[in-house]
PDB file of C-alpha atoms in Angstrom:
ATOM      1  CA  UNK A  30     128.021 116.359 108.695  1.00 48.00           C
ATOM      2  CA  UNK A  31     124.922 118.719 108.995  1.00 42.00           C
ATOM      3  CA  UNK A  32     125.315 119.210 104.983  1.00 53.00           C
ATOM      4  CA  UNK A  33     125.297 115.409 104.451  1.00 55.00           C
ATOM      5  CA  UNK A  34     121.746 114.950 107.038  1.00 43.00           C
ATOM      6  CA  UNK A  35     120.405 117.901 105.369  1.00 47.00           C
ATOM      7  CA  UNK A  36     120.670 116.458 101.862  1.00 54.00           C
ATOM      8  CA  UNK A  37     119.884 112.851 102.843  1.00 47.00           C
ATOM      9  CA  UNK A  38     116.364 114.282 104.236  1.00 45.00           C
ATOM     10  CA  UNK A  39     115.695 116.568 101.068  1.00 52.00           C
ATOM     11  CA  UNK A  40     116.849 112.961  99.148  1.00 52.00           C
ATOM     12  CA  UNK A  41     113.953 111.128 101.329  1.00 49.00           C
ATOM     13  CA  UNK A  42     111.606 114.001 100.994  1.00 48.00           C
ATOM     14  CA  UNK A  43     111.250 114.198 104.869  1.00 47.00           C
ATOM     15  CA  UNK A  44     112.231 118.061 104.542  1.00 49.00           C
ATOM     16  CA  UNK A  45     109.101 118.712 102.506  1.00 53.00           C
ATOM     17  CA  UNK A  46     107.101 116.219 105.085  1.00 53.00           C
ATOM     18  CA  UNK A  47     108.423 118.361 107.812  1.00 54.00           C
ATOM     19  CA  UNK A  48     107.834 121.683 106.020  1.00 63.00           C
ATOM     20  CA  UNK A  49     103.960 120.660 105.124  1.00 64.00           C
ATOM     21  CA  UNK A  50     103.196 119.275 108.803  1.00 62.00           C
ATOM     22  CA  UNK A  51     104.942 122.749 110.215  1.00 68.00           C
ATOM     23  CA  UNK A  52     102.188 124.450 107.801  1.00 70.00           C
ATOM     24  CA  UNK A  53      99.346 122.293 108.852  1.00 70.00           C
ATOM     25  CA  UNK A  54     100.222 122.484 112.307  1.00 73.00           C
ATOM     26  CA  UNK A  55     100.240 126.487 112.401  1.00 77.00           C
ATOM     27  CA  UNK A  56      97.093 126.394 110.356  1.00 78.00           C
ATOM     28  CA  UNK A  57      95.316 123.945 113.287  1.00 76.00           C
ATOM     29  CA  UNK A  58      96.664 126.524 115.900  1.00 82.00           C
ATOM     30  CA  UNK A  59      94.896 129.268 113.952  1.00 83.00           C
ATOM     31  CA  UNK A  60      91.567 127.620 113.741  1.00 81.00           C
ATOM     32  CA  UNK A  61      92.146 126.629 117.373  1.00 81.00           C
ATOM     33  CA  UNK A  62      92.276 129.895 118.686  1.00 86.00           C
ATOM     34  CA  UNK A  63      89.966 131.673 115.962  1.00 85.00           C
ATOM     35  CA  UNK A  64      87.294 129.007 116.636  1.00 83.00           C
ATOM     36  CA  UNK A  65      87.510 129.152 120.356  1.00 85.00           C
ATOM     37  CA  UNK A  66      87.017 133.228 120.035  1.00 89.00           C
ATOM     38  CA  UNK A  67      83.995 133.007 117.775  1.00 88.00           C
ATOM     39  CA  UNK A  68      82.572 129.860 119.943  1.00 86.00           C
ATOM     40  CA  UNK A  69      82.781 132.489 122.942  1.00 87.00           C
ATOM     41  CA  UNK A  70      81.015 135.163 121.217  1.00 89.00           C
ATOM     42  CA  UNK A  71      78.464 132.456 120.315  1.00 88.00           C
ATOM     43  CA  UNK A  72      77.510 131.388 123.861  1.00 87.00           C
ATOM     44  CA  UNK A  73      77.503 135.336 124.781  1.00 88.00           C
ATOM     45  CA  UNK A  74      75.186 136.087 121.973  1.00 89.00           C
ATOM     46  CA  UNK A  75      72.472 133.648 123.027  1.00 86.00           C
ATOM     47  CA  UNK A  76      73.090 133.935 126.805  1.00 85.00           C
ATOM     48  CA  UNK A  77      71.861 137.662 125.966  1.00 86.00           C
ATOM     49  CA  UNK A  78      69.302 136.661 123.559  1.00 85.00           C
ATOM     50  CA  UNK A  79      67.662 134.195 126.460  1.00 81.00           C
ATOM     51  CA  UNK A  80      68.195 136.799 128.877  1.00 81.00           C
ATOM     52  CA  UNK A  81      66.173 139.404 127.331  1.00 83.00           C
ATOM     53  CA  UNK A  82      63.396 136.705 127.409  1.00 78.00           C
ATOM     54  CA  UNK A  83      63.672 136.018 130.859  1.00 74.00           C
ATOM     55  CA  UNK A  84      64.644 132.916 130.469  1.00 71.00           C
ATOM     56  CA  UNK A  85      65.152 130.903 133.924  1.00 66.00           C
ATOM     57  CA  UNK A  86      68.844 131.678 135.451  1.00 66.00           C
ATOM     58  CA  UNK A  87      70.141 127.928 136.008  1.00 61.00           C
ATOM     59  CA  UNK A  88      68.661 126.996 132.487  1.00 67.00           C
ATOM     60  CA  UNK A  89      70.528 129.370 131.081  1.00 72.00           C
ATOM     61  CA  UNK A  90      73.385 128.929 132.796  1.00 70.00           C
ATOM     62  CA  UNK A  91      73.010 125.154 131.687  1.00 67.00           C
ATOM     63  CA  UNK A  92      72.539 125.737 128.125  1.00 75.00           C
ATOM     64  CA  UNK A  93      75.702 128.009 127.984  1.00 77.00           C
ATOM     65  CA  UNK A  94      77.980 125.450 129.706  1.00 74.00           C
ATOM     66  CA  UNK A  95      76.350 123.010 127.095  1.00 74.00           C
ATOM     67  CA  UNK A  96      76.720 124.753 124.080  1.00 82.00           C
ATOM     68  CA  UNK A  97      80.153 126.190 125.222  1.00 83.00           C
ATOM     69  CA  UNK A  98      81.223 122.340 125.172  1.00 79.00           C
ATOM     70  CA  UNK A  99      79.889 121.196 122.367  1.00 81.00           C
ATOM     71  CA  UNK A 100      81.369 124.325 120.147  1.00 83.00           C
ATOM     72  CA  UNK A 101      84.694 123.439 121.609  1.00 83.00           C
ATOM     73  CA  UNK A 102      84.883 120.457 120.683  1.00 79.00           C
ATOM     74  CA  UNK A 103      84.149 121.175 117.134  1.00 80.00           C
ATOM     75  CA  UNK A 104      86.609 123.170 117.126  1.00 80.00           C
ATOM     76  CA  UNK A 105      89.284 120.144 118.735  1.00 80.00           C
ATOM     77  CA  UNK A 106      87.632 118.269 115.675  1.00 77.00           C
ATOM     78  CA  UNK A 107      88.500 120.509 112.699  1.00 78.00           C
ATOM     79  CA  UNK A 108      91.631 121.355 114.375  1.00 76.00           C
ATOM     80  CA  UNK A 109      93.004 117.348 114.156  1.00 75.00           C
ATOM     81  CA  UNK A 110      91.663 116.889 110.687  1.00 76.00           C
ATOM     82  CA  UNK A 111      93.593 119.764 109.606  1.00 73.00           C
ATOM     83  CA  UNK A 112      97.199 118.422 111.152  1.00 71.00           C
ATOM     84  CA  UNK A 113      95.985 114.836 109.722  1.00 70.00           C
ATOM     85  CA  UNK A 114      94.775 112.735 112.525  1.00 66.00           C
ATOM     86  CA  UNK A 115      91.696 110.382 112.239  1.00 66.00           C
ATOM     87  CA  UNK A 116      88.583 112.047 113.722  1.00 63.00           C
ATOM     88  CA  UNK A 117      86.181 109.333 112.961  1.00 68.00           C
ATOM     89  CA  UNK A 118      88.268 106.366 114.659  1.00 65.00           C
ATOM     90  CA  UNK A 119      87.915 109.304 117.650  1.00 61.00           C
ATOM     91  CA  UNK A 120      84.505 109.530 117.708  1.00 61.00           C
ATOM     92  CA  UNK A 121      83.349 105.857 117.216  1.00 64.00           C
ATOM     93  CA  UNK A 122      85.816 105.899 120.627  1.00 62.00           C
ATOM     94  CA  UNK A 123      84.472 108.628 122.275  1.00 64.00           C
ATOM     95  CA  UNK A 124      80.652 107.573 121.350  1.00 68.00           C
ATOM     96  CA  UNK A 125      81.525 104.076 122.554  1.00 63.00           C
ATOM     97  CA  UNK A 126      83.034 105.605 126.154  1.00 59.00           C
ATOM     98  CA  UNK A 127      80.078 107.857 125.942  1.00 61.00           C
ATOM     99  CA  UNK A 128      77.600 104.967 126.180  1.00 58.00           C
ATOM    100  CA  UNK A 129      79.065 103.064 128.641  1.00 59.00           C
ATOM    101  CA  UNK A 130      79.208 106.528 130.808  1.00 54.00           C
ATOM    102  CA  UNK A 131      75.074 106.721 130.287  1.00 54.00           C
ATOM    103  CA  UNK A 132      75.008 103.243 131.214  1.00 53.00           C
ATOM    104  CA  UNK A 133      76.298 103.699 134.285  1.00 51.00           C
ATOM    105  CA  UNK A 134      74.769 107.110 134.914  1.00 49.00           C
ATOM    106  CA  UNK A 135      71.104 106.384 133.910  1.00 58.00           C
ATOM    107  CA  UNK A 136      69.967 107.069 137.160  1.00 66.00           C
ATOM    108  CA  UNK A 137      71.928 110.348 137.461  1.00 73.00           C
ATOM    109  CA  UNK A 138      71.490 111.406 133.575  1.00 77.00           C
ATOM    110  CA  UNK A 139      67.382 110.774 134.883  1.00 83.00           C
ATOM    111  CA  UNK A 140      67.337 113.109 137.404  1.00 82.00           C
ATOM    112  CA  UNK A 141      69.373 115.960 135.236  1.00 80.00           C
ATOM    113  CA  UNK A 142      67.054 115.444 132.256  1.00 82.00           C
ATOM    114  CA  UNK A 143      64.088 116.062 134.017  1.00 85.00           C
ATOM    115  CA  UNK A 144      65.456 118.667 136.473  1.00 83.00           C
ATOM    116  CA  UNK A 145      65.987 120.644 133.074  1.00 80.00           C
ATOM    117  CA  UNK A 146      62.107 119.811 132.224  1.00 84.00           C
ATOM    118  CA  UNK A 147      61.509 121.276 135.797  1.00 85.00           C
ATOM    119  CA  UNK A 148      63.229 124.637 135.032  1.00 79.00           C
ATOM    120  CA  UNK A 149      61.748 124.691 131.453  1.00 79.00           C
ATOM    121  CA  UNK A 150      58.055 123.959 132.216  1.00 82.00           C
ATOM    122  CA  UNK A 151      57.984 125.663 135.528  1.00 84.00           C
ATOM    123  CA  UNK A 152      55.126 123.619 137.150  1.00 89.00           C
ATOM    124  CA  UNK A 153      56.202 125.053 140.542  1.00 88.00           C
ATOM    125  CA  UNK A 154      58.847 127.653 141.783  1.00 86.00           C
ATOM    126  CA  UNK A 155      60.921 128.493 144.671  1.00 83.00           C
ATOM    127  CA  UNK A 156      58.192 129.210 147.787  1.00 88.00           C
ATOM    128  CA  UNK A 157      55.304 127.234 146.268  1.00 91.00           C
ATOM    129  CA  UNK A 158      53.751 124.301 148.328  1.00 93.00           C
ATOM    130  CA  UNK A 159      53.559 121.226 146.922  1.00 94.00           C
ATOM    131  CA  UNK A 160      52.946 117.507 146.556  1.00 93.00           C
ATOM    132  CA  UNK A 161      55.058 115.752 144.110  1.00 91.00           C
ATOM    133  CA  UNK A 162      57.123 112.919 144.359  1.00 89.00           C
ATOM    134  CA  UNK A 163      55.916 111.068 147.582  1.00 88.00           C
ATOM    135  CA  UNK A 164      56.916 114.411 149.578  1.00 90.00           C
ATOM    136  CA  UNK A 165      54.944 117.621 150.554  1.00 92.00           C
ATOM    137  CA  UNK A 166      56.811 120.940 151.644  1.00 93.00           C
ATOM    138  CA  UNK A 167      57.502 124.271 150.554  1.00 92.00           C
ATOM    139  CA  UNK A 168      60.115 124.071 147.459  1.00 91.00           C
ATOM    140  CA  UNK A 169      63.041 125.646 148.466  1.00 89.00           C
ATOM    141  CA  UNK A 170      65.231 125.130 145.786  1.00 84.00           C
ATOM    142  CA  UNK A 171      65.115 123.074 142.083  1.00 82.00           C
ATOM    143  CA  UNK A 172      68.242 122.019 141.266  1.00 78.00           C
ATOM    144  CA  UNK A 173      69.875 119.868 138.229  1.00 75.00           C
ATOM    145  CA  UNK A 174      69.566 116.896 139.951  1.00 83.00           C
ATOM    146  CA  UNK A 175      67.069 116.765 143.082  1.00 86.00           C
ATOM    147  CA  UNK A 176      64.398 119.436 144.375  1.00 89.00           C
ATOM    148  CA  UNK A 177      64.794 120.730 147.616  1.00 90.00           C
ATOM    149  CA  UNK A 178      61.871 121.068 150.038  1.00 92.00           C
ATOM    150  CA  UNK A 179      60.737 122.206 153.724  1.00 94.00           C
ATOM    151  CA  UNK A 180      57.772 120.350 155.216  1.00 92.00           C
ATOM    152  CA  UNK A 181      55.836 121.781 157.487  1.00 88.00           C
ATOM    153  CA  UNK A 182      57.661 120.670 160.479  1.00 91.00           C
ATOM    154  CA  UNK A 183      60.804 122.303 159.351  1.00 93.00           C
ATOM    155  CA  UNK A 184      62.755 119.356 158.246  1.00 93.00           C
ATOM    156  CA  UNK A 185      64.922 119.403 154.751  1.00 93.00           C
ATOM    157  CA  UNK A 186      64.207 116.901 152.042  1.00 92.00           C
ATOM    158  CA  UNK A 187      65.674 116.332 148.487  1.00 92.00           C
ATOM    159  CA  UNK A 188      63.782 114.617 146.420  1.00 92.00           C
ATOM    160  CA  UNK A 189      65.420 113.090 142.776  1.00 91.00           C
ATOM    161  CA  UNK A 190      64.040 115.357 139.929  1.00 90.00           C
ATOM    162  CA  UNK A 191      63.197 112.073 138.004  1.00 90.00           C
ATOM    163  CA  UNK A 192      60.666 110.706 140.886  1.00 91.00           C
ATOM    164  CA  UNK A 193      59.018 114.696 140.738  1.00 91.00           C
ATOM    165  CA  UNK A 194      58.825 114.826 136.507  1.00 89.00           C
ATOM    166  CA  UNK A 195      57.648 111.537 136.465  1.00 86.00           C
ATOM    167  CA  UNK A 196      54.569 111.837 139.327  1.00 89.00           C
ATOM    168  CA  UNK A 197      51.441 113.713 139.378  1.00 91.00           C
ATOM    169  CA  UNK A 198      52.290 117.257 141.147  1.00 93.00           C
ATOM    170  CA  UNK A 199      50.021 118.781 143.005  1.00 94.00           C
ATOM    171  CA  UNK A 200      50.967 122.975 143.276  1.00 94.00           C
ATOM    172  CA  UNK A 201      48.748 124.323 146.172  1.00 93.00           C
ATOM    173  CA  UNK A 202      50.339 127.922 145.838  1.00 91.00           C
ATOM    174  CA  UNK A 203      49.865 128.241 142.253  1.00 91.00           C
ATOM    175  CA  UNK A 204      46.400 129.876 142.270  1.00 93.00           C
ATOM    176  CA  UNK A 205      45.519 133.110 144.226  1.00 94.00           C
ATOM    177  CA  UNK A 206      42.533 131.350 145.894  1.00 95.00           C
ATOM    178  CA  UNK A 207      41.283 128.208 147.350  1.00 95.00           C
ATOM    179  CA  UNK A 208      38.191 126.330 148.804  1.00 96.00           C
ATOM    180  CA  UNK A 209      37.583 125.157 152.239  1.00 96.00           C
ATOM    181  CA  UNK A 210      35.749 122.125 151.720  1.00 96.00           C
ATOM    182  CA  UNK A 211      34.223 120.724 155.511  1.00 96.00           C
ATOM    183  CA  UNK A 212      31.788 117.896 156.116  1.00 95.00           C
ATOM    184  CA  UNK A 213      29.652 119.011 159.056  1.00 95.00           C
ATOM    185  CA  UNK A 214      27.685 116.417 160.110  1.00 94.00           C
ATOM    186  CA  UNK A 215      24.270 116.822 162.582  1.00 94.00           C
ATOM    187  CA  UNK A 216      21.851 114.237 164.100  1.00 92.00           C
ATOM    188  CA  UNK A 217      18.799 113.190 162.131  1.00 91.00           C
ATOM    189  CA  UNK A 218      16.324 114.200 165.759  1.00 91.00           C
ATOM    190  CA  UNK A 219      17.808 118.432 165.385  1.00 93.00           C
ATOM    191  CA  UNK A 220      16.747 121.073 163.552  1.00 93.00           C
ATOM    192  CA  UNK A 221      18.232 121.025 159.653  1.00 93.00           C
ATOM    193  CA  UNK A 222      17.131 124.749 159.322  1.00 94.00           C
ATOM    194  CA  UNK A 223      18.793 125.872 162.380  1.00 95.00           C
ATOM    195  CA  UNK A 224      21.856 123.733 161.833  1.00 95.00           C
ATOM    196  CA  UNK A 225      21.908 126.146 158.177  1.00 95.00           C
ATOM    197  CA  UNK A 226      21.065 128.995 159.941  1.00 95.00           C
ATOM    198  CA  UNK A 227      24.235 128.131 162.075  1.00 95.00           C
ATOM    199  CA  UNK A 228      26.509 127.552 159.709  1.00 95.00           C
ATOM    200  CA  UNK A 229      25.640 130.782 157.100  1.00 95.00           C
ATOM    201  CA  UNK A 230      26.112 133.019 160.380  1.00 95.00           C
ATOM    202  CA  UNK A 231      29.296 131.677 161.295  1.00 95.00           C
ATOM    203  CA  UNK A 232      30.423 131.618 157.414  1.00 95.00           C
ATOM    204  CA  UNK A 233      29.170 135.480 156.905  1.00 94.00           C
ATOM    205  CA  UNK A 234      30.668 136.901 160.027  1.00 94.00           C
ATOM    206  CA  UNK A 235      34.356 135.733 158.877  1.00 94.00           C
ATOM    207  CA  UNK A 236      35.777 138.735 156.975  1.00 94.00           C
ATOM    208  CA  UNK A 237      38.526 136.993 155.508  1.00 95.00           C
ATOM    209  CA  UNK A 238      36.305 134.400 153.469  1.00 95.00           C
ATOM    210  CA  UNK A 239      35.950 136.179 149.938  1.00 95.00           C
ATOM    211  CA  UNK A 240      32.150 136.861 148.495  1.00 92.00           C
ATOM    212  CA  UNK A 241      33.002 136.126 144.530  1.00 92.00           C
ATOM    213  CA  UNK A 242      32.914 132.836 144.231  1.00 92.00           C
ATOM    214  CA  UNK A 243      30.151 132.550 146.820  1.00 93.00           C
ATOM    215  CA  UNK A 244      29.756 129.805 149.695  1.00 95.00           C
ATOM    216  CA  UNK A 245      28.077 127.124 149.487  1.00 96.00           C
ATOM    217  CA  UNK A 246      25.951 125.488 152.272  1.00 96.00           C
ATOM    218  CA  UNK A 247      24.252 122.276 151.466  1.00 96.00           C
ATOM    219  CA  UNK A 248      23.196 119.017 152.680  1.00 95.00           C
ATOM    220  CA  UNK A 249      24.956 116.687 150.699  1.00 94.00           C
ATOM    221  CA  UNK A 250      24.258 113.325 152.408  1.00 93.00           C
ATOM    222  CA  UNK A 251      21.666 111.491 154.225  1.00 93.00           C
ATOM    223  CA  UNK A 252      24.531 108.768 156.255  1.00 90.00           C
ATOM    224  CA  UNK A 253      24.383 105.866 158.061  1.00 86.00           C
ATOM    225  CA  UNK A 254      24.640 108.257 162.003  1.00 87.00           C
ATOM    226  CA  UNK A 255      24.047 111.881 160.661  1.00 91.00           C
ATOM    227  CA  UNK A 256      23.009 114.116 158.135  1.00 94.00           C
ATOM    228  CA  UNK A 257      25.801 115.999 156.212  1.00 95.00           C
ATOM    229  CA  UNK A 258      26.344 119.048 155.714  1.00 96.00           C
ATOM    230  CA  UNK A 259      28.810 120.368 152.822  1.00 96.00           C
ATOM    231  CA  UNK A 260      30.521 124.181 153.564  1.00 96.00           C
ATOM    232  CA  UNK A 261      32.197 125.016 150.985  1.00 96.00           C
ATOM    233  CA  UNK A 262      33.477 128.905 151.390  1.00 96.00           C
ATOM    234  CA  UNK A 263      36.998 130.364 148.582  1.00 96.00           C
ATOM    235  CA  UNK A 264      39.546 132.202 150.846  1.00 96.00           C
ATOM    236  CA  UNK A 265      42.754 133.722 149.654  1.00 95.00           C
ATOM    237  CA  UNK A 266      45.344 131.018 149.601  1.00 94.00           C
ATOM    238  CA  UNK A 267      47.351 132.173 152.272  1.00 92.00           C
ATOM    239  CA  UNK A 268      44.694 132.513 154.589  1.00 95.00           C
ATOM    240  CA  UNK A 269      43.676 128.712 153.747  1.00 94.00           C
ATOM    241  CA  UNK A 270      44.734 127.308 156.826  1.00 93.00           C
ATOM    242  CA  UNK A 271      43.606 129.425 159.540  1.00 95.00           C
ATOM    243  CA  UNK A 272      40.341 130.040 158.153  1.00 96.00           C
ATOM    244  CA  UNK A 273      39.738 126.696 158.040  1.00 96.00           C
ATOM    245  CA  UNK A 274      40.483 125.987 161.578  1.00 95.00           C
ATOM    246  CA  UNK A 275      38.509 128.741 163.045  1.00 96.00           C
ATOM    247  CA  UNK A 276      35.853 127.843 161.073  1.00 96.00           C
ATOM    248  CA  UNK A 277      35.887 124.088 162.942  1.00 95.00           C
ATOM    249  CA  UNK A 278      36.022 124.799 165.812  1.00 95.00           C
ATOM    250  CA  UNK A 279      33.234 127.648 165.460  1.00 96.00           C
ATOM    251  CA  UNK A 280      31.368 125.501 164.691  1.00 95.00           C
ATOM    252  CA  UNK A 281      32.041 123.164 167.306  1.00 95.00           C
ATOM    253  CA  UNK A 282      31.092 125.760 169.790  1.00 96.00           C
ATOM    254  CA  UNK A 283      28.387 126.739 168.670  1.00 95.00           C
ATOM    255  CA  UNK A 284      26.224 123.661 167.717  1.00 95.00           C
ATOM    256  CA  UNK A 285      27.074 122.969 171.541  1.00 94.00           C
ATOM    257  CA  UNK A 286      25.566 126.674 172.496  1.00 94.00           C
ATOM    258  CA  UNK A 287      22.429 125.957 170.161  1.00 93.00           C
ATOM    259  CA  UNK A 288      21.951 122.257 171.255  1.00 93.00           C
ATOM    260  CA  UNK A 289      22.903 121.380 167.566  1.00 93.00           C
ATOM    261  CA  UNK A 290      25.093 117.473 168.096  1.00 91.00           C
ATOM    262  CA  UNK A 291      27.057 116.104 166.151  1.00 87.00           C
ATOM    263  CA  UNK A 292      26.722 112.918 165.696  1.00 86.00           C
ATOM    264  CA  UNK A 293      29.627 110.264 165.829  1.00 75.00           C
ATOM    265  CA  UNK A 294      29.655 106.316 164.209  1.00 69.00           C
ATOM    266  CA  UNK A 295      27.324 103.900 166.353  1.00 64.00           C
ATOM    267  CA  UNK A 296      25.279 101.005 166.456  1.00 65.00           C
ATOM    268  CA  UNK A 297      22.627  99.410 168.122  1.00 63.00           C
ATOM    269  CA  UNK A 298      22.976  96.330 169.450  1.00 69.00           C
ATOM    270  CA  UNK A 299      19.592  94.466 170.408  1.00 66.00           C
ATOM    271  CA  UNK A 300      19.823  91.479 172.788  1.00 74.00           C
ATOM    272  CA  UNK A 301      16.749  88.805 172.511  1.00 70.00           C
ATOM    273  CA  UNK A 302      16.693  86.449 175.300  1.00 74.00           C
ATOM    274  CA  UNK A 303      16.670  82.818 174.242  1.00 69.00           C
ATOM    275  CA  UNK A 304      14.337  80.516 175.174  1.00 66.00           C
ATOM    276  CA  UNK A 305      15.277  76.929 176.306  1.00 60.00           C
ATOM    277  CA  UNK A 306      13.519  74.034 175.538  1.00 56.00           C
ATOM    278  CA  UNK A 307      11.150  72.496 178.099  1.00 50.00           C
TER     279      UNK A 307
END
């Protein structure tokens, strides 16, 4: 019995058919493996190449898992074509599935895209405080897909990468220094030369305002209840803040110790009696 299968197969040529797909199999298992090895040391090789440049962590991380999938699936590829199958009926399949995935994922594939451009670019980093995206905090974290920040009140938001990338982003940390810009405005009756006087004591006494770039103290505007003053001193960022609330409310104090006012938004309102007629 097994010599009469065994010669109707060699008759048919399935023997040979067998033999050749055995081959070709083997052969796909080899180029599995071998590709999958030299894939590997690929994705090591450049992961060590960005390193050395310093190149952000979760970028690199991202290109890695990116690359490592898209050399493995060459690999799947040139494996199947070698044991016969049909890799371009596959791939007009997997393109079509592919675009109906994006579809549905725009919103998602957004935010990733331009989380990448985040890490990339770098317009802010981790500690920075910043305006972007309708929000303001310190930027905790930037991840793939939204941007973690701290407000000043200690609440958590995440905002969606996409609606940072895609607004104007303001980075208030990213320079060492900063101006104070105040409007100090005094009555048109006092004294403009004591009101300077005033405000270049108060500005000169405060140790932690910097002398390069230098302050500036200036009327700027003649307004409808006052005359403005504009004091304009640089501080170190991180002193922003405070210096700019002492200076207020130094000022405050002592306009009121010189007699200085400060003027707020009034009008006159001048009643004229009516005469009746006779």
């Amino acid at each position: 019995m097994k010599e009469t299968i065994m010669n109707w197969l060699t008759h048919t040529g399935w023997t040979n058919n067998f033999t050749n797909f055995g081959i070709n199999l083997l052969i796909a298992i080899a180029i599995y493996l071998a590709g999958k090895w030299l894939a590997r040391r690929i994705v090591k090789l450049i992961d060590k190449l960005m390193l050395k440049r310093q190149l952000d962590e979760v970028l690199r991380q991202f290109i890695c898992s990116i690359l490592s999938v898209l050399l493995s699936f060459v690999v799947v590829l040139i494996a199947l074509e070698q044991v016969g199958v049909d890799t371009t009926s596959l791939l007009a399949l997997l393109g079509a599935a592919g675009l109906a995935v994006g579809l549905a994922l725009k919103d998602s594939l957004s935010n990733f895209a331009s989380g990448v451009m985040l890490i990339l670019f770098k317009p802010f980093k981790a500690g920075d405080f910043v305006e972007a995206g309708g929000s303001k905090g310190v930027v905790e974290n930037v991840g793939m897909f939204t941007t973690q920040m701290r407000t000043a009140d200690n609440k958590e938001i995440n905002v969606p990468n996409a609606n940072i990338y895609g607004s104007t982003i303001v980075n208030y940390s990213a320079k060492p220094t900063r101006r104070i810009d105040l409007v100090i405005g005094v009555g048109y009756d006092d004294d403009l030369k004591k009101a300077k006087t005033i405000l270049e004591r108060i500005v000169q006494s405060e140790p932690r305002i910097l002398d390069e770039p230098s302050a500036v103290i200036a009327v700027s505007e003649l307004a409808d209840s006052s005359v403005n003053f504009v004091v304009r001193p640089w501080v170190k960022t991180a002193d922003y803040w405070e210096v700019k609330w002492f200076l207020t409310e130094e000022i405050k104090l002592a306009f009121d110790a010189e007699g200085i006012s400060i003027p707020y938004p009034q009008q006159d309102v001048h009643m004229h009696p009516v005469q009746s007629a006779a």
